Tab-separated table of C-alpha atoms in Angstrom:
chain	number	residue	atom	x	y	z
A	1	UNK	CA	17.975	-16.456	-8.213
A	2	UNK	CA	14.578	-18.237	-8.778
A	3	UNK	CA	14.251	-21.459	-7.398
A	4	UNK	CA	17.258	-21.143	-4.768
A	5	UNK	CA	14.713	-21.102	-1.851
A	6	UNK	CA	13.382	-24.472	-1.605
A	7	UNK	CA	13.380	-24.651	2.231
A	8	UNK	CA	12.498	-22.195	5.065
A	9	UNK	CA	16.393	-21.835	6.248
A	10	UNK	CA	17.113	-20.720	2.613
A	11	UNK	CA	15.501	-17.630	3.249
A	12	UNK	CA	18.240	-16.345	5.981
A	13	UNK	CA	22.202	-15.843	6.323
A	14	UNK	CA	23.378	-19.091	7.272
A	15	UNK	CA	23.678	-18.855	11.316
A	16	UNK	CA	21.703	-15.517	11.489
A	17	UNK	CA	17.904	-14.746	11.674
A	18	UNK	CA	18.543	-12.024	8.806
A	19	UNK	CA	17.123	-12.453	5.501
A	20	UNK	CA	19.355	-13.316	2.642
A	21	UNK	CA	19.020	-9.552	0.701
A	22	UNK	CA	20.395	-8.213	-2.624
A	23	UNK	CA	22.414	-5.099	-1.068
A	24	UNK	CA	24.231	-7.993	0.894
A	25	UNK	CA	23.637	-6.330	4.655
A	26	UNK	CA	24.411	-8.666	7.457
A	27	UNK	CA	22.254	-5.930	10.382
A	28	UNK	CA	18.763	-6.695	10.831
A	29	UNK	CA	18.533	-2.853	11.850
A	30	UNK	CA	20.175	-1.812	8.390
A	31	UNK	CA	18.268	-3.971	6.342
A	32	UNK	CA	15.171	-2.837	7.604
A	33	UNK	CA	16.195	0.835	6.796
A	34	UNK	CA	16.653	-0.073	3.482
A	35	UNK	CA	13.712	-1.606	2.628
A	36	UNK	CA	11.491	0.463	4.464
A	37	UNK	CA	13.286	3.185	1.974
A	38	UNK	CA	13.527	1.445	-1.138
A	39	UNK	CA	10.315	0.021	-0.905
A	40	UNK	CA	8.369	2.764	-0.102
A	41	UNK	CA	9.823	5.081	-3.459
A	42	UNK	CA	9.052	1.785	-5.800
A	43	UNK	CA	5.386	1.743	-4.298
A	44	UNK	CA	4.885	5.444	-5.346
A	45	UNK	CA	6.590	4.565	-8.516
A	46	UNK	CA	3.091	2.566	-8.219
A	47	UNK	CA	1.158	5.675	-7.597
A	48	UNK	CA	1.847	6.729	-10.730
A	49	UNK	CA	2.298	4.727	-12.858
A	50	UNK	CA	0.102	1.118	-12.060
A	51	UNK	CA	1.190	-1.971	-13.387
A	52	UNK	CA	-1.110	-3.114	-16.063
A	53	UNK	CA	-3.468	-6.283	-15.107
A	54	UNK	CA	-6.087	-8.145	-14.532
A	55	UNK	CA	-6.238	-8.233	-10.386
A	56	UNK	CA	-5.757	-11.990	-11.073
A	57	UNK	CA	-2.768	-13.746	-9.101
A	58	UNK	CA	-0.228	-13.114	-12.104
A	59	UNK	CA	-1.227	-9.035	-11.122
A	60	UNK	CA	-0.547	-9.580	-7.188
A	61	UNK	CA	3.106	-11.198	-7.814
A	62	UNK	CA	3.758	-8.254	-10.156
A	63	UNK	CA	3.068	-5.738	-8.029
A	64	UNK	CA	5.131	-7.527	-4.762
A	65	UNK	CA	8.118	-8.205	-7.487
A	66	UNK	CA	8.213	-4.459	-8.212
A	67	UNK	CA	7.734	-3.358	-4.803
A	68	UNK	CA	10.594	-5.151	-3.468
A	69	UNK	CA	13.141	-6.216	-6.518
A	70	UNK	CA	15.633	-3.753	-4.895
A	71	UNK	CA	15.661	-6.166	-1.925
A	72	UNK	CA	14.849	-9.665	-2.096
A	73	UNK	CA	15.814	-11.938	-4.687
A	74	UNK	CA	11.967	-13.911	-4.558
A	75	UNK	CA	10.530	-10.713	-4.955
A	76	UNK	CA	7.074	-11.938	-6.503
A	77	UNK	CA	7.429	-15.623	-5.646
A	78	UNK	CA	5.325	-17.342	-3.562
A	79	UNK	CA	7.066	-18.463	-0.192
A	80	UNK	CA	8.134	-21.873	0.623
A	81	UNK	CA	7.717	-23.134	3.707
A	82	UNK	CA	7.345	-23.598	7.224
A	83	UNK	CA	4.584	-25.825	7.631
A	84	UNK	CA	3.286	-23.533	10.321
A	85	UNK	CA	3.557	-19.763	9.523
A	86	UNK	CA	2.663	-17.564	12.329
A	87	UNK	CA	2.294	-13.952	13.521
A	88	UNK	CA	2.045	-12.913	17.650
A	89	UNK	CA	-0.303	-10.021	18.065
A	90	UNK	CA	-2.838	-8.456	20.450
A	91	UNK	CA	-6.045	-11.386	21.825
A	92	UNK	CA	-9.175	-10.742	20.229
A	93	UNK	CA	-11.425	-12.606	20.980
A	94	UNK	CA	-10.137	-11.370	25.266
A	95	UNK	CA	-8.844	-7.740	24.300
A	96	UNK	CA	-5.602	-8.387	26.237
A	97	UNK	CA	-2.461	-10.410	26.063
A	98	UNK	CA	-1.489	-12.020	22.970
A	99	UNK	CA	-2.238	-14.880	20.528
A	100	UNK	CA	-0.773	-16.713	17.751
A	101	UNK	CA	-2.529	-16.137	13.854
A	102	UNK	CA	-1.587	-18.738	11.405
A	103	UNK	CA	-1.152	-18.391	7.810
A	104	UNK	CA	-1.639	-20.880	5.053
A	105	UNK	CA	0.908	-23.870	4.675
A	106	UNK	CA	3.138	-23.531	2.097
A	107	UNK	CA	1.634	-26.302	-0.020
A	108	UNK	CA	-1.633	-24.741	-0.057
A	109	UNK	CA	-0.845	-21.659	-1.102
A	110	UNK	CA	-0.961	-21.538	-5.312
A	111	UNK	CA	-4.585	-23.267	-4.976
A	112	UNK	CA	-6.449	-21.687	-2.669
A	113	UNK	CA	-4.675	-18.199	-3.768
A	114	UNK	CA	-5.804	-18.900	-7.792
A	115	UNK	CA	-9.504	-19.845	-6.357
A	116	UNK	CA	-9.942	-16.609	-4.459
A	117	UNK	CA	-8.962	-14.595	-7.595
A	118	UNK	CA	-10.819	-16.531	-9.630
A	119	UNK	CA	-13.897	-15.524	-7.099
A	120	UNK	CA	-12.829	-12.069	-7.779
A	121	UNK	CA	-13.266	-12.111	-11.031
A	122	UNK	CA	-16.455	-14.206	-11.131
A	123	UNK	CA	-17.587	-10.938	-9.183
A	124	UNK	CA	-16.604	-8.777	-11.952
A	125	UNK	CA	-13.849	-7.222	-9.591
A	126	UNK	CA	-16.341	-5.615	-7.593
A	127	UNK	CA	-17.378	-3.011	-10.208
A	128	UNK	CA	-20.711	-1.623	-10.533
A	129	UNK	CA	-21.302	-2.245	-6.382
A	130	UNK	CA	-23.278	0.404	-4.238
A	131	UNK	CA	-20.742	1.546	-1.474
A	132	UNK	CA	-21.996	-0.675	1.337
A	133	UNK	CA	-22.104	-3.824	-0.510
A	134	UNK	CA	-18.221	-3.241	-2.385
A	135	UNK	CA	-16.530	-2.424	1.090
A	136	UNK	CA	-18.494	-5.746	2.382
A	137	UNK	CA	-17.007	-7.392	-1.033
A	138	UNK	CA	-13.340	-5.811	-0.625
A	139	UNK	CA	-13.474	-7.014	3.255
A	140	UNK	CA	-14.025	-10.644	1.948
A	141	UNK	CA	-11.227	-10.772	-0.497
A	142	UNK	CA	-8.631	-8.822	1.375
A	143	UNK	CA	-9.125	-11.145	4.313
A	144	UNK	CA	-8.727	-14.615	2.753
A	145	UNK	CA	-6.282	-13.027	0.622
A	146	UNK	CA	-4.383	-12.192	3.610
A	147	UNK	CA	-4.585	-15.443	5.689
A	148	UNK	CA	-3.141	-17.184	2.200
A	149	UNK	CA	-0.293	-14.989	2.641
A	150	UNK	CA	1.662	-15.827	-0.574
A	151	UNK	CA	4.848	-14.316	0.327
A	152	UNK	CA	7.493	-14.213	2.681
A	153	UNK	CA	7.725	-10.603	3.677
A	154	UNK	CA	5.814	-7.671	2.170
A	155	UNK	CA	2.487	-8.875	1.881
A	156	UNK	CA	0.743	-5.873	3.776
A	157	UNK	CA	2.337	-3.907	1.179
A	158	UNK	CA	1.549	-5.390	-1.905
A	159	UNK	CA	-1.663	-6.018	-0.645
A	160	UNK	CA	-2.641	-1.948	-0.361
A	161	UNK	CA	-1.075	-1.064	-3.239
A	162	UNK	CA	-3.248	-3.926	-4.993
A	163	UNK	CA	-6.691	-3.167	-3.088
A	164	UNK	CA	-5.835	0.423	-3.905
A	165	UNK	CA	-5.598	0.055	-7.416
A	166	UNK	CA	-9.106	-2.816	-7.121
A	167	UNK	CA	-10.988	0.216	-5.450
A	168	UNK	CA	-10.236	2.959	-8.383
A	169	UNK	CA	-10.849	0.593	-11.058
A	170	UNK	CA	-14.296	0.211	-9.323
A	171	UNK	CA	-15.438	3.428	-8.789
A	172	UNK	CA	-13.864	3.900	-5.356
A	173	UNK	CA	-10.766	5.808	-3.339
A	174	UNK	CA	-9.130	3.923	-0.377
A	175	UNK	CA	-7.131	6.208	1.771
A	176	UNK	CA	-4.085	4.304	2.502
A	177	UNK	CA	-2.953	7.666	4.408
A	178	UNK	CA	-5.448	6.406	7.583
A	179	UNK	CA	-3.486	3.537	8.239
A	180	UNK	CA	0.290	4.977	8.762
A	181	UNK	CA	1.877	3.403	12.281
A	182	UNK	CA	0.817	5.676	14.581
A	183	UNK	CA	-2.989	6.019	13.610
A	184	UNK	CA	-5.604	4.672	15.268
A	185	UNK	CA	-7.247	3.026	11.927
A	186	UNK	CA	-3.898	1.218	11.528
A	187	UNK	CA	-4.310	-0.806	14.940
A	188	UNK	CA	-8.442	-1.403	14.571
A	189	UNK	CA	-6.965	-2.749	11.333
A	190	UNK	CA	-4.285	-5.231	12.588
A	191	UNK	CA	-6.769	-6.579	15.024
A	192	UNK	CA	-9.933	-6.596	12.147
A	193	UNK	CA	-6.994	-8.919	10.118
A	194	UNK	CA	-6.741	-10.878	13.369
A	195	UNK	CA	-10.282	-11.478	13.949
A	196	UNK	CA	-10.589	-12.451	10.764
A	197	UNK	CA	-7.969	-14.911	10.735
A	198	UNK	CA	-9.247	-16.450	14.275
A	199	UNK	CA	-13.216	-16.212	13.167
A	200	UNK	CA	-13.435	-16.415	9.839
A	201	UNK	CA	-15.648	-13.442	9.613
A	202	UNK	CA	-15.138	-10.301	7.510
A	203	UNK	CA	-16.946	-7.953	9.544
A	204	UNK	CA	-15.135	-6.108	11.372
A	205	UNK	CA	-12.515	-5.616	8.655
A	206	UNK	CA	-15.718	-4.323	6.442
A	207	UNK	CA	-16.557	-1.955	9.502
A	208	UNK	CA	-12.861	-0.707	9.420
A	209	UNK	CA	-12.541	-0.580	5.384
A	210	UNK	CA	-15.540	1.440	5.592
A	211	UNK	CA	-14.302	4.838	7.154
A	212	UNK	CA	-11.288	4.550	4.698
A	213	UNK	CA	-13.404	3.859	1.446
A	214	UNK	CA	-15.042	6.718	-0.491
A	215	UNK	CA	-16.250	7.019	-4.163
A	216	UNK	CA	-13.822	8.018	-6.630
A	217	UNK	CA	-15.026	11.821	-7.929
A	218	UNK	CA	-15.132	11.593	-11.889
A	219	UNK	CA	-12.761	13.755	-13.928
A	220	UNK	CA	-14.029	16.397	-16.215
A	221	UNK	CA	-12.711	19.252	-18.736
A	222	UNK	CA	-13.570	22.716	-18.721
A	223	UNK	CA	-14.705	22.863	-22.572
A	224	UNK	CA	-18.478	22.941	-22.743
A	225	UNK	CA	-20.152	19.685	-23.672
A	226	UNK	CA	-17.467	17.634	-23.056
A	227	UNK	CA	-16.426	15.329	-20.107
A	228	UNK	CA	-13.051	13.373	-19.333
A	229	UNK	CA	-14.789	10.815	-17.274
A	230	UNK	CA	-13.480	7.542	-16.793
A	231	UNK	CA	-15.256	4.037	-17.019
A	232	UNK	CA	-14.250	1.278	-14.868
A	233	UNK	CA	-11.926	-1.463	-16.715
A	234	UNK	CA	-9.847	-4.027	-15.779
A	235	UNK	CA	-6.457	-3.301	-14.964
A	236	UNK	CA	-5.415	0.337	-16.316
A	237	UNK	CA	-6.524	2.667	-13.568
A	238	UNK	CA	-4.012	4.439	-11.329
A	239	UNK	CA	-3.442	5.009	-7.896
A	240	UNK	CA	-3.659	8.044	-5.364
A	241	UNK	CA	-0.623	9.743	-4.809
A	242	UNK	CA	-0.450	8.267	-1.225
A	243	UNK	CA	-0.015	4.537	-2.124
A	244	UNK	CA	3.186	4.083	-0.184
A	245	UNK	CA	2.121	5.900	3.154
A	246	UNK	CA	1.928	2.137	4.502
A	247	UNK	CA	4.836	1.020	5.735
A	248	UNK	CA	4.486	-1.692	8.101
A	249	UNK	CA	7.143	-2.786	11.028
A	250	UNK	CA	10.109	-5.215	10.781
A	251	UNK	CA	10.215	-8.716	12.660
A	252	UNK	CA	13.004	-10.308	13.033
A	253	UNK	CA	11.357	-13.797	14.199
A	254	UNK	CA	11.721	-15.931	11.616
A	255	UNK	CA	8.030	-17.282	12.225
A	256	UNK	CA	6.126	-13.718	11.906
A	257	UNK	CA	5.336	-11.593	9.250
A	258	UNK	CA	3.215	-8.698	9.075
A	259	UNK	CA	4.248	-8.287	5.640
């Protein structure tokens, strides 16, 4: 129902900290298990078959309303609200103990969001970059693009299968399958985010990026003479067959989101 959520409280079941969902569940627990399920066949729906675009802002909504139209009836819109959107995690600039990460404010969102594509595409969406230099490049974008945090839930998400589908059309794999919970890469990537967030500095997310990033092999026939090999273009390429190995935790605080 676009334009029901006006205010932060619209997002939730009146008197409960569970979000307001399509299937109708009232358990935080249940809800979750239906997402994470839901979610994670729509993103290899992904794999397969990419949604046409031009890894502009337009693209990024498209992707997060396919991802989750099962679940959320904002799928794909930008979030509303609170004036102060935060997430807990691990201290690190100490190593220990936790701080709070803030995301954009609402109101700041659509500018600074069409700006950083619009940077993207002034940098040809990374095409044509030696490895070093595009996983520097991706670091960038994925990190601002992440402190905007356009949405209310599912960002994370929609964010690897976008980056995924960025990183083929330029030459490049990402291996999304490094960063399911449990691996090591997933953590060093949380905090990379984080220091990113507190800092302002991409470099630790590049260092991170780096050891999932690899170049795309061309694809070539057998007849003699002849070669299948794809050019980079805007938009078309598709993903690995492991887009939706990411599939980050629930929250039920109604101030964090991993996404």
């Amino acid at each position: 129902m676009p334009g029901a959520f006006k205010a932060w409280d619209d997002y939730f079941i009146p008197g409960t900290e569970v979000l307001r969902n399509r299937p109708g569940f009232s358990d935080a627990a249940m809800l979750a298990r239906f997402e994470h399920d839901v979610t994670r066949l729509r993103i290899f729906e992904l794999s397969a078959k990419p949604i046409p675009g031009d890894f502009d802002y337009a693209h990024m909504k498209a992707i997060h309303r396919h991802i989750f139209q099962d679940v959320y009836d904002w799928a794909g819109q930008e979030r509303v609200g609170p004036g102060r959107m935060t997430k807990s995690g691990v201290n690190v600039v100490t190593g220990s103990g936790e701080a709070a990460y803030a995301y954009f404010p609402a109101e700041y969102i659509a500018e600074n969001a069409e700006d950083r594509y619009a940077l993207l595409a002034e940098e040809h969406l990374l095409v044509g970059l030696p490895q070093a230099e595009f996983v520097d490049r991706l670091a960038d974008h994925w990190g601002e693009i992440n402190v905007i945090h356009s949405f209310r839930e599912g960002n994370t998400r929609a964010q690897f299968v976008f980056f995924k589908q960025l990183s083929e059309n330029a030459g490049y794999l990402l291996d999304a399958a490094q960063f399911r919970i449990g691996s090591p890469l997933r953590d060093e990537f949380v905090a990379a985010r984080f220091e990113n967030q507190a800092s302002g500095s991409h470099r630790r997310l590049a260092a991170v990026l780096a050891r999932a990033v690899r170049p795309r092999e061309p694809k070539r026939n057998t007849s003699v003479g002849a070669s299948t090999e794809r050019q980079p273009r805007r938009g078309t390429l598709g993903l690995p067959g492991n887009a939706g190995e990411f599939a980050p935790k629930q929250h039920s605080d109604p101030e964090v989101s991993l996404g």
